[in-house]
C-alpha cells in the first residue's frame, strides 16, 4: 500500500510517499524557519499563510520524487492534530480534497502517534512491542507505553512547557537565535555541565510527569542577575548546565517508565531526540540497566510527513477511515484519529 502523507501542524510543510508503512519512497520538507527567525518563534498566522503557498508544490514534489502520481497512490494520511489550528487546516483541507476527488481512503493522524511511527521507518526488526516512547519536541513532552502500532497508553507528560520550548526560550534569552535546540546542543559540547546547578523538577517519587517552566525561569533569573558581559566560555557553560538539567530529567523518567512497566526497549522521538547529549545519556543508562535504546535518524525526529504516512498505514489497515466532517484538533489529545 503506497500512502501519501501530509504534515502541516507547525512550521514545516511536508509530504511523503511511504510503501507498506516502512519504506520511504520520498520525504519532502519545506521549512519555514527563515520566515519565523526574526520573531524568535513561530507566528501562527504567518505559518498558515506559508503553508497555503507551499503545500501543493510540496505534494507534487513528493509524488514526483517517488515516481508516483495521484493515480497510482492507494491512500492518504494527514496530520489532524495537535498543532496550530490554522496550519493543521491547510494540510487537512488538501488531504481531504485529494482523497475526495480521487475517491481514495484516507485517515487523520495524531501528530504524536506520527512521531512514534518514525520508529517503524527506521528500526527494522530491532523494534519489538511493547516499548516505551519518549516523544520530546517543541510542542510535546510525553511518555507512552506502545503496545502495538495503533495502541499507545499515556504514562506521563509535561505539566507546563515542552522540553523543546524550553530549549528555544533559553536560547532566545541568551541571544543565541532560533530555533535554539540545535545551537545549545552545539555550544554545550564544549561547556561544563556542572558549572551552574539548575533545578531538575519532579524527580521525586514515582511521577512520570515533567515540568520545565521552573527551569526556564531559573536560567532567566541567572542571566538577569549577572551584570556585565558573559564570556564565550561562560555562555558554553550555561548552555551545557541548562541542557544537562533537561537531559537528566528526560533520561531519569524514560528509564523509570521502562522499570515500572517492565519493558526492555525505550525509544526517543521528536525534534529534541536529535540532541547528542540526550542520546548519549539514555544509551549509557540503558546499557547499565539491560534496556535497549533506539532512536530514528535526525531527519525523522523533526517534523516530517513520512512518519504520518507510516502511522496512517496501520490505522487504515485496522479499517479506520476519515470522512469529510473530520476536523482539526489543536489541543493535546491521545485520540488516535
Ligand atoms: O519535532 P519538531 O520538529 O516539532 C514539534 O513537533 O515541536 O521539534 C522541534 C523542536 C524545537 O524546539 C527544536 O529546538 C528542538 O526540537 N531541537 C533540538 C535539537 N534539534 C531540534 N533540541 C535539542 N537539541 C537538538 N539537537
Ligand atoms: Zn512534531
mmCIF file of C-alpha atoms and ligand atoms in Angstrom:
data_model
loop_
_atom_site.group_PDB
_atom_site.id
_atom_site.type_symbol
_atom_site.label_atom_id
_atom_site.label_comp_id
_atom_site.label_asym_id
_atom_site.label_seq_id
_atom_site.Cartn_x
_atom_site.Cartn_y
_atom_site.Cartn_z
ATOM 1 C CA UNK A 1 0.000 0.000 0.000
ATOM 2 C CA UNK A 2 1.516 3.318 -1.114
ATOM 3 C CA UNK A 3 0.424 6.169 1.135
ATOM 4 C CA UNK A 4 0.777 9.893 0.563
ATOM 5 C CA UNK A 5 1.454 11.517 3.949
ATOM 6 C CA UNK A 6 0.825 15.213 4.607
ATOM 7 C CA UNK A 7 2.044 17.174 7.637
ATOM 8 C CA UNK A 8 1.424 20.866 8.418
ATOM 9 C CA UNK A 9 0.908 21.069 12.186
ATOM 10 C CA UNK A 10 3.504 23.745 12.920
ATOM 11 C CA UNK A 11 6.121 25.419 10.714
ATOM 12 C CA UNK A 12 7.083 22.597 8.366
ATOM 13 C CA UNK A 13 5.085 21.918 5.213
ATOM 14 C CA UNK A 14 5.768 18.279 4.431
ATOM 15 C CA UNK A 15 4.637 15.477 2.127
ATOM 16 C CA UNK A 16 5.972 11.953 1.641
ATOM 17 C CA UNK A 17 5.198 8.668 -0.053
ATOM 18 C CA UNK A 18 5.706 5.530 2.051
ATOM 19 C CA UNK A 19 5.204 1.906 0.978
ATOM 20 C CA UNK A 20 3.629 -0.549 3.452
ATOM 21 C CA UNK A 21 4.282 1.696 6.437
ATOM 22 C CA UNK A 22 8.041 1.057 6.306
ATOM 23 C CA UNK A 23 9.749 2.027 3.083
ATOM 24 C CA UNK A 24 10.238 5.734 2.333
ATOM 25 C CA UNK A 25 9.853 6.442 -1.399
ATOM 26 C CA UNK A 26 10.098 10.230 -0.910
ATOM 27 C CA UNK A 27 10.155 12.616 2.035
ATOM 28 C CA UNK A 28 9.939 16.347 1.261
ATOM 29 C CA UNK A 29 10.044 19.023 3.982
ATOM 30 C CA UNK A 30 9.751 22.770 3.303
ATOM 31 C CA UNK A 31 10.860 24.505 6.480
ATOM 32 C CA UNK A 32 9.579 27.975 7.386
ATOM 33 C CA UNK A 33 12.367 28.569 9.862
ATOM 34 C CA UNK A 34 13.787 31.578 7.984
ATOM 35 C CA UNK A 35 10.380 33.246 7.982
ATOM 36 C CA UNK A 36 9.945 32.973 11.760
ATOM 37 C CA UNK A 37 13.568 33.529 12.804
ATOM 38 C CA UNK A 38 13.288 37.297 13.152
ATOM 39 C CA UNK A 39 10.371 36.890 15.598
ATOM 40 C CA UNK A 40 12.264 34.331 17.703
ATOM 41 C CA UNK A 41 9.401 31.824 17.414
ATOM 42 C CA UNK A 42 6.581 30.600 15.173
ATOM 43 C CA UNK A 43 3.967 33.263 14.302
ATOM 44 C CA UNK A 44 0.778 31.209 13.745
ATOM 45 C CA UNK A 45 -0.890 33.411 11.130
ATOM 46 C CA UNK A 46 2.311 33.668 9.055
ATOM 47 C CA UNK A 47 2.738 29.905 9.328
ATOM 48 C CA UNK A 48 -0.784 29.233 7.988
ATOM 49 C CA UNK A 49 -0.281 31.565 5.033
ATOM 50 C CA UNK A 50 3.070 29.999 4.160
ATOM 51 C CA UNK A 51 1.512 26.513 4.287
ATOM 52 C CA UNK A 52 -1.114 27.649 1.767
ATOM 53 C CA UNK A 53 1.657 28.719 -0.641
ATOM 54 C CA UNK A 54 3.861 25.676 -0.127
ATOM 55 C CA UNK A 55 1.507 22.726 0.217
ATOM 56 C CA UNK A 56 0.661 21.895 -3.412
ATOM 57 C CA UNK A 57 4.249 22.231 -4.735
ATOM 58 C CA UNK A 58 5.450 20.089 -1.813
ATOM 59 C CA UNK A 59 2.844 17.382 -2.533
ATOM 60 C CA UNK A 60 3.784 17.457 -6.241
ATOM 61 C CA UNK A 61 7.451 17.132 -5.392
ATOM 62 C CA UNK A 62 6.856 14.206 -3.029
ATOM 63 C CA UNK A 63 4.823 12.352 -5.662
ATOM 64 C CA UNK A 64 7.352 13.156 -8.397
ATOM 65 C CA UNK A 65 10.405 12.049 -6.398
ATOM 66 C CA UNK A 66 8.664 8.781 -5.557
ATOM 67 C CA UNK A 67 7.841 8.243 -9.248
ATOM 68 C CA UNK A 68 4.154 8.192 -8.307
ATOM 69 C CA UNK A 69 1.082 10.304 -9.038
ATOM 70 C CA UNK A 70 -2.398 10.786 -7.608
ATOM 71 C CA UNK A 71 -3.457 7.966 -9.967
ATOM 72 C CA UNK A 72 -1.013 5.432 -8.514
ATOM 73 C CA UNK A 73 -1.108 6.008 -4.747
ATOM 74 C CA UNK A 74 -3.507 3.905 -2.665
ATOM 75 C CA UNK A 75 -4.398 6.133 0.296
ATOM 76 C CA UNK A 76 -3.746 9.424 2.072
ATOM 77 C CA UNK A 77 -2.780 10.119 5.708
ATOM 78 C CA UNK A 78 -2.923 13.663 7.091
ATOM 79 C CA UNK A 79 -1.968 15.144 10.447
ATOM 80 C CA UNK A 80 -5.202 16.060 12.210
ATOM 81 C CA UNK A 81 -3.737 17.471 15.442
ATOM 82 C CA UNK A 82 -2.489 18.579 17.855
ATOM 83 C CA UNK A 83 -0.833 21.708 16.494
ATOM 84 C CA UNK A 84 -1.597 25.243 15.322
ATOM 85 C CA UNK A 85 -5.160 25.058 14.140
ATOM 86 C CA UNK A 86 -4.753 27.331 11.096
ATOM 87 C CA UNK A 87 -1.709 25.340 9.984
ATOM 88 C CA UNK A 88 -3.432 21.995 10.523
ATOM 89 C CA UNK A 89 -6.446 23.077 8.479
ATOM 90 C CA UNK A 90 -4.285 23.655 5.392
ATOM 91 C CA UNK A 91 -2.945 20.093 5.276
ATOM 92 C CA UNK A 92 -6.274 18.632 6.278
ATOM 93 C CA UNK A 93 -8.179 20.509 3.560
ATOM 94 C CA UNK A 94 -5.674 19.383 0.918
ATOM 95 C CA UNK A 95 -5.657 15.765 2.105
ATOM 96 C CA UNK A 96 -9.445 15.570 2.225
ATOM 97 C CA UNK A 97 -9.851 17.231 -1.177
ATOM 98 C CA UNK A 98 -7.348 14.953 -2.915
ATOM 99 C CA UNK A 99 -8.933 11.891 -1.323
ATOM 100 C CA UNK A 100 -12.400 13.091 -2.345
ATOM 101 C CA UNK A 101 -11.583 13.786 -5.999
ATOM 102 C CA UNK A 102 -9.623 10.550 -6.394
ATOM 103 C CA UNK A 103 -12.025 8.547 -4.245
ATOM 104 C CA UNK A 104 -9.169 7.287 -2.081
ATOM 105 C CA UNK A 105 -9.339 6.029 1.509
ATOM 106 C CA UNK A 106 -7.786 8.457 3.963
ATOM 107 C CA UNK A 107 -7.207 8.953 7.694
ATOM 108 C CA UNK A 108 -6.449 11.780 10.065
ATOM 109 C CA UNK A 109 -3.364 11.028 12.177
ATOM 110 C CA UNK A 110 -2.464 12.229 15.654
ATOM 111 C CA UNK A 111 0.868 14.062 15.270
ATOM 112 C CA UNK A 112 2.228 12.469 18.454
ATOM 113 C CA UNK A 113 1.474 8.965 17.074
ATOM 114 C CA UNK A 114 3.249 10.167 13.955
ATOM 115 C CA UNK A 115 6.446 10.874 15.888
ATOM 116 C CA UNK A 116 6.299 7.370 17.389
ATOM 117 C CA UNK A 117 5.679 5.865 13.935
ATOM 118 C CA UNK A 118 9.072 7.271 12.837
ATOM 119 C CA UNK A 119 10.371 4.183 14.668
ATOM 120 C CA UNK A 120 8.608 1.873 12.170
ATOM 121 C CA UNK A 121 10.579 3.542 9.373
ATOM 122 C CA UNK A 122 13.979 3.386 10.954
ATOM 123 C CA UNK A 123 14.399 0.339 13.162
ATOM 124 C CA UNK A 124 13.507 -2.726 11.137
ATOM 125 C CA UNK A 125 13.305 -5.927 13.151
ATOM 126 C CA UNK A 126 15.026 -4.405 16.208
ATOM 127 C CA UNK A 127 11.676 -2.848 17.155
ATOM 128 C CA UNK A 128 9.619 -5.152 19.358
ATOM 129 C CA UNK A 129 6.376 -4.441 21.202
ATOM 130 C CA UNK A 130 5.800 -3.302 23.854
ATOM 131 C CA UNK A 131 8.258 -0.416 24.054
ATOM 132 C CA UNK A 132 8.445 2.923 25.839
ATOM 133 C CA UNK A 133 8.394 6.039 23.663
ATOM 134 C CA UNK A 134 9.549 9.426 24.880
ATOM 135 C CA UNK A 135 8.031 11.972 22.491
ATOM 136 C CA UNK A 136 10.057 15.110 23.067
ATOM 137 C CA UNK A 137 9.729 18.088 20.747
ATOM 138 C CA UNK A 138 8.925 21.802 20.583
ATOM 139 C CA UNK A 139 5.265 21.163 21.350
ATOM 140 C CA UNK A 140 5.269 17.904 23.328
ATOM 141 C CA UNK A 141 6.992 16.009 26.097
ATOM 142 C CA UNK A 142 5.131 12.780 26.805
ATOM 143 C CA UNK A 143 5.890 9.204 27.766
ATOM 144 C CA UNK A 144 3.930 6.326 26.272
ATOM 145 C CA UNK A 145 3.799 2.586 26.533
ATOM 146 C CA UNK A 146 3.410 1.453 22.924
ATOM 147 C CA UNK A 147 1.713 -1.967 22.792
ATOM 148 C CA UNK A 148 1.085 -2.215 19.047
ATOM 149 C CA UNK A 149 1.343 0.094 16.017
ATOM 150 C CA UNK A 150 -2.063 1.580 16.875
ATOM 151 C CA UNK A 151 -2.135 1.356 20.666
ATOM 152 C CA UNK A 152 -0.337 3.700 22.994
ATOM 153 C CA UNK A 153 -1.016 4.377 26.663
ATOM 154 C CA UNK A 154 -0.035 7.736 28.116
ATOM 155 C CA UNK A 155 2.218 7.286 31.172
ATOM 156 C CA UNK A 156 3.225 10.886 31.826
ATOM 157 C CA UNK A 157 3.509 14.294 30.212
ATOM 158 C CA UNK A 158 4.707 17.795 30.836
ATOM 159 C CA UNK A 159 2.561 19.846 33.178
ATOM 160 C CA UNK A 160 3.684 23.103 31.531
ATOM 161 C CA UNK A 161 6.306 23.702 28.795
ATOM 162 C CA UNK A 162 7.642 21.127 26.362
ATOM 163 C CA UNK A 163 11.383 20.440 26.575
ATOM 164 C CA UNK A 164 11.984 21.864 23.073
ATOM 165 C CA UNK A 165 10.125 25.028 24.004
ATOM 166 C CA UNK A 166 12.486 25.415 26.998
ATOM 167 C CA UNK A 167 15.489 24.980 24.660
ATOM 168 C CA UNK A 168 14.092 27.595 22.280
ATOM 169 C CA UNK A 169 13.194 30.122 25.027
ATOM 170 C CA UNK A 170 16.524 29.784 26.841
ATOM 171 C CA UNK A 171 18.381 30.246 23.533
ATOM 172 C CA UNK A 172 16.277 33.360 22.911
ATOM 173 C CA UNK A 173 17.103 34.818 26.371
ATOM 174 C CA UNK A 174 20.770 34.148 25.691
ATOM 175 C CA UNK A 175 20.597 35.799 22.257
ATOM 176 C CA UNK A 176 21.614 32.591 20.502
ATOM 177 C CA UNK A 177 18.996 32.726 17.741
ATOM 178 C CA UNK A 178 16.130 30.480 16.656
ATOM 179 C CA UNK A 179 15.484 27.575 16.772
ATOM 180 C CA UNK A 180 17.582 27.186 19.875
ATOM 181 C CA UNK A 181 17.872 23.444 20.468
ATOM 182 C CA UNK A 182 20.496 22.757 17.869
ATOM 183 C CA UNK A 183 22.610 25.804 18.895
ATOM 184 C CA UNK A 184 22.542 24.876 22.586
ATOM 185 C CA UNK A 185 23.439 21.290 21.675
ATOM 186 C CA UNK A 186 26.486 22.538 19.747
ATOM 187 C CA UNK A 187 27.681 25.061 22.378
ATOM 188 C CA UNK A 188 27.122 22.602 25.224
ATOM 189 C CA UNK A 189 29.613 20.147 23.726
ATOM 190 C CA UNK A 190 32.417 22.486 24.801
ATOM 191 C CA UNK A 191 30.837 23.668 28.057
ATOM 192 C CA UNK A 192 30.918 22.405 31.634
ATOM 193 C CA UNK A 193 27.562 20.793 32.534
ATOM 194 C CA UNK A 194 28.272 21.195 36.266
ATOM 195 C CA UNK A 195 29.107 24.915 36.087
ATOM 196 C CA UNK A 196 25.635 26.024 37.267
ATOM 197 C CA UNK A 197 23.259 23.823 39.216
ATOM 198 C CA UNK A 198 19.843 24.413 37.619
ATOM 199 C CA UNK A 199 16.731 22.695 39.084
ATOM 200 C CA UNK A 200 15.523 19.246 37.977
ATOM 201 C CA UNK A 201 11.773 19.263 38.602
ATOM 202 C CA UNK A 202 9.544 16.332 39.656
ATOM 203 C CA UNK A 203 12.378 13.839 40.050
ATOM 204 C CA UNK A 204 10.732 12.620 43.254
ATOM 205 C CA UNK A 205 8.583 9.593 43.982
ATOM 206 C CA UNK A 206 7.029 7.736 41.106
ATOM 207 C CA UNK A 207 5.924 10.598 38.932
ATOM 208 C CA UNK A 208 6.350 10.199 35.186
ATOM 209 C CA UNK A 209 5.293 13.802 34.577
ATOM 210 C CA UNK A 210 7.644 16.613 33.616
ATOM 211 C CA UNK A 211 7.887 20.336 34.283
ATOM 212 C CA UNK A 212 10.270 22.701 32.532
ATOM 213 C CA UNK A 213 8.891 26.182 33.249
ATOM 214 C CA UNK A 214 10.739 26.486 36.606
ATOM 215 C CA UNK A 215 13.998 25.594 34.888
ATOM 216 C CA UNK A 216 13.350 28.188 32.204
ATOM 217 C CA UNK A 217 12.737 30.860 34.884
ATOM 218 C CA UNK A 218 15.836 29.765 36.819
ATOM 219 C CA UNK A 219 18.000 30.298 33.724
ATOM 220 C CA UNK A 220 16.343 33.670 33.059
ATOM 221 C CA UNK A 221 16.958 34.802 36.667
ATOM 222 C CA UNK A 222 20.540 33.621 36.489
ATOM 223 C CA UNK A 223 21.096 35.668 33.321
ATOM 224 C CA UNK A 224 19.383 38.763 34.777
ATOM 225 C CA UNK A 225 21.395 38.702 37.996
ATOM 226 C CA UNK A 226 24.644 38.843 36.116
ATOM 227 C CA UNK A 227 25.921 42.327 35.459
ATOM 228 C CA UNK A 228 28.346 42.714 32.576
ATOM 229 C CA UNK A 229 29.041 40.605 29.528
ATOM 230 C CA UNK A 230 29.277 36.834 29.521
ATOM 231 C CA UNK A 231 32.458 35.452 28.018
ATOM 232 C CA UNK A 232 32.097 32.805 25.256
ATOM 233 C CA UNK A 233 33.198 30.126 27.717
ATOM 234 C CA UNK A 234 30.562 31.238 30.264
ATOM 235 C CA UNK A 235 27.906 31.037 27.527
ATOM 236 C CA UNK A 236 29.011 27.480 26.732
ATOM 237 C CA UNK A 237 28.888 26.579 30.459
ATOM 238 C CA UNK A 238 25.360 27.971 30.901
ATOM 239 C CA UNK A 239 24.193 26.157 27.755
ATOM 240 C CA UNK A 240 25.742 22.887 28.982
ATOM 241 C CA UNK A 241 24.311 23.294 32.510
ATOM 242 C CA UNK A 242 20.808 24.016 31.234
ATOM 243 C CA UNK A 243 20.941 21.134 28.753
ATOM 244 C CA UNK A 244 22.180 18.783 31.476
ATOM 245 C CA UNK A 245 19.192 19.652 33.680
ATOM 246 C CA UNK A 246 16.760 18.856 30.819
ATOM 247 C CA UNK A 247 18.585 15.685 29.805
ATOM 248 C CA UNK A 248 18.890 14.404 33.398
ATOM 249 C CA UNK A 249 15.126 14.678 33.833
ATOM 250 C CA UNK A 250 14.258 13.119 30.474
ATOM 251 C CA UNK A 251 16.720 10.247 30.945
ATOM 252 C CA UNK A 252 15.584 9.554 34.511
ATOM 253 C CA UNK A 253 11.900 9.443 33.537
ATOM 254 C CA UNK A 254 12.273 7.309 30.437
ATOM 255 C CA UNK A 255 14.311 4.743 32.397
ATOM 256 C CA UNK A 256 11.798 4.881 35.268
ATOM 257 C CA UNK A 257 8.982 4.216 32.807
ATOM 258 C CA UNK A 258 10.827 1.149 31.476
ATOM 259 C CA UNK A 259 11.351 -0.130 35.024
ATOM 260 C CA UNK A 260 7.771 0.489 36.134
ATOM 261 C CA UNK A 261 6.318 -1.118 33.025
ATOM 262 C CA UNK A 262 8.819 -3.999 32.957
ATOM 263 C CA UNK A 263 9.715 -3.115 29.342
ATOM 264 C CA UNK A 264 13.161 -3.769 27.854
ATOM 265 C CA UNK A 265 13.145 -1.291 24.968
ATOM 266 C CA UNK A 266 12.951 2.512 25.016
ATOM 267 C CA UNK A 267 12.786 4.865 22.056
ATOM 268 C CA UNK A 268 13.355 8.616 21.758
ATOM 269 C CA UNK A 269 11.412 10.522 19.090
ATOM 270 C CA UNK A 270 10.586 14.169 18.208
ATOM 271 C CA UNK A 271 12.912 17.101 17.485
ATOM 272 C CA UNK A 272 14.681 17.087 20.870
ATOM 273 C CA UNK A 273 15.564 13.418 20.286
ATOM 274 C CA UNK A 274 18.235 14.844 17.901
ATOM 275 C CA UNK A 275 20.079 16.092 21.000
ATOM 276 C CA UNK A 276 23.515 14.495 21.211
ATOM 277 C CA UNK A 277 23.744 14.544 24.996
ATOM 278 C CA UNK A 278 20.259 13.040 25.418
ATOM 279 C CA UNK A 279 21.058 10.192 23.016
ATOM 280 C CA UNK A 280 24.380 9.558 24.741
ATOM 281 C CA UNK A 281 22.971 9.600 28.268
ATOM 282 C CA UNK A 282 19.929 7.403 27.618
ATOM 283 C CA UNK A 283 22.066 4.940 25.629
ATOM 284 C CA UNK A 284 24.508 4.687 28.546
ATOM 285 C CA UNK A 285 21.799 4.322 31.189
ATOM 286 C CA UNK A 286 20.039 1.746 29.027
ATOM 287 C CA UNK A 287 23.224 -0.281 28.743
ATOM 288 C CA UNK A 288 23.622 -0.265 32.531
ATOM 289 C CA UNK A 289 20.018 -1.389 33.040
ATOM 290 C CA UNK A 290 19.871 -4.011 30.265
ATOM 291 C CA UNK A 291 17.355 -1.921 28.318
ATOM 292 C CA UNK A 292 17.778 -1.448 24.547
ATOM 293 C CA UNK A 293 17.624 2.155 23.297
ATOM 294 C CA UNK A 294 16.628 3.150 19.762
ATOM 295 C CA UNK A 295 16.087 6.485 18.052
ATOM 296 C CA UNK A 296 15.408 7.491 14.443
ATOM 297 C CA UNK A 297 17.919 9.492 12.363
ATOM 298 C CA UNK A 298 17.571 13.280 12.933
ATOM 299 C CA UNK A 299 15.604 13.777 9.682
ATOM 300 C CA UNK A 300 12.857 11.501 11.037
ATOM 301 C CA UNK A 301 12.950 13.035 14.547
ATOM 302 C CA UNK A 302 11.917 16.528 13.441
ATOM 303 C CA UNK A 303 8.520 17.066 11.804
ATOM 304 C CA UNK A 304 8.071 15.188 8.520
ATOM 305 C CA UNK A 305 5.295 13.503 6.582
ATOM 306 C CA UNK A 306 6.876 10.047 6.235
ATOM 307 C CA UNK A 307 6.086 9.423 9.910
ATOM 308 C CA UNK A 308 2.474 10.468 9.287
ATOM 309 C CA UNK A 309 2.172 8.068 6.354
ATOM 310 C CA UNK A 310 3.708 5.290 8.483
ATOM 311 C CA UNK A 311 1.194 5.858 11.292
ATOM 312 C CA UNK A 312 -1.686 6.170 8.796
ATOM 313 C CA UNK A 313 -0.817 2.818 7.237
ATOM 314 C CA UNK A 314 -1.610 0.957 10.457
ATOM 315 C CA UNK A 315 -4.873 2.812 11.089
ATOM 316 C CA UNK A 316 -6.002 2.189 7.508
ATOM 317 C CA UNK A 317 -5.149 -1.499 7.880
ATOM 318 C CA UNK A 318 -7.307 -1.505 11.016
ATOM 319 C CA UNK A 319 -10.156 -0.345 8.795
ATOM 320 C CA UNK A 320 -10.336 3.243 10.034
ATOM 321 C CA UNK A 321 -11.386 5.889 7.528
ATOM 322 C CA UNK A 322 -11.685 9.669 7.669
ATOM 323 C CA UNK A 323 -14.843 11.304 6.410
ATOM 324 C CA UNK A 324 -15.458 14.811 5.185
ATOM 325 C CA UNK A 325 -16.761 16.023 8.555
ATOM 326 C CA UNK A 326 -13.442 15.305 10.239
ATOM 327 C CA UNK A 327 -11.932 18.490 11.670
ATOM 328 C CA UNK A 328 -8.576 19.609 13.082
ATOM 329 C CA UNK A 329 -7.945 19.453 16.812
ATOM 330 C CA UNK A 330 -5.461 21.875 18.258
ATOM 331 C CA UNK A 331 -5.048 20.665 21.835
ATOM 332 C CA UNK A 332 -3.250 17.717 23.355
ATOM 333 C CA UNK A 333 -5.155 14.526 22.822
ATOM 334 C CA UNK A 334 -4.314 10.852 22.921
ATOM 335 C CA UNK A 335 -7.057 10.180 20.416
ATOM 336 C CA UNK A 336 -5.510 8.075 17.638
ATOM 337 C CA UNK A 337 -7.591 9.609 14.832
HETATM 338 O O1 LIG B 1 9.506 17.614 16.324
HETATM 339 P P1 LIG B 1 9.753 19.040 15.982
HETATM 340 O O2 LIG B 1 10.347 19.326 14.625
HETATM 341 O O3 LIG B 1 8.461 19.902 16.085
HETATM 342 C C1 LIG B 1 7.454 19.749 17.052
HETATM 343 O O4 LIG B 1 6.601 18.830 16.910
HETATM 344 O O5 LIG B 1 7.501 20.548 18.008
HETATM 345 O O6 LIG B 1 10.709 19.617 17.134
HETATM 346 C C2 LIG B 1 11.255 20.904 17.102
HETATM 347 C C3 LIG B 1 11.986 21.152 18.413
HETATM 348 C C4 LIG B 1 12.459 22.586 18.586
HETATM 349 O O7 LIG B 1 12.100 23.040 19.880
HETATM 350 C C5 LIG B 1 13.986 22.467 18.461
HETATM 351 O O8 LIG B 1 14.690 23.457 19.187
HETATM 352 C C6 LIG B 1 14.220 21.088 19.032
HETATM 353 O O9 LIG B 1 13.162 20.312 18.516
HETATM 354 N N1 LIG B 1 15.520 20.522 18.623
HETATM 355 C C7 LIG B 1 16.525 20.228 19.482
HETATM 356 C C8 LIG B 1 17.604 19.749 18.707
HETATM 357 N N2 LIG B 1 17.219 19.763 17.393
HETATM 358 C C9 LIG B 1 15.938 20.220 17.356
HETATM 359 N N3 LIG B 1 16.579 20.344 20.813
HETATM 360 C C10 LIG B 1 17.729 19.969 21.425
HETATM 361 N N4 LIG B 1 18.818 19.526 20.752
HETATM 362 C C11 LIG B 1 18.803 19.394 19.399
HETATM 363 N N5 LIG B 1 19.874 18.949 18.742
HETATM 364 ZN ZN1 LIG B 2 6.352 17.331 15.950
#
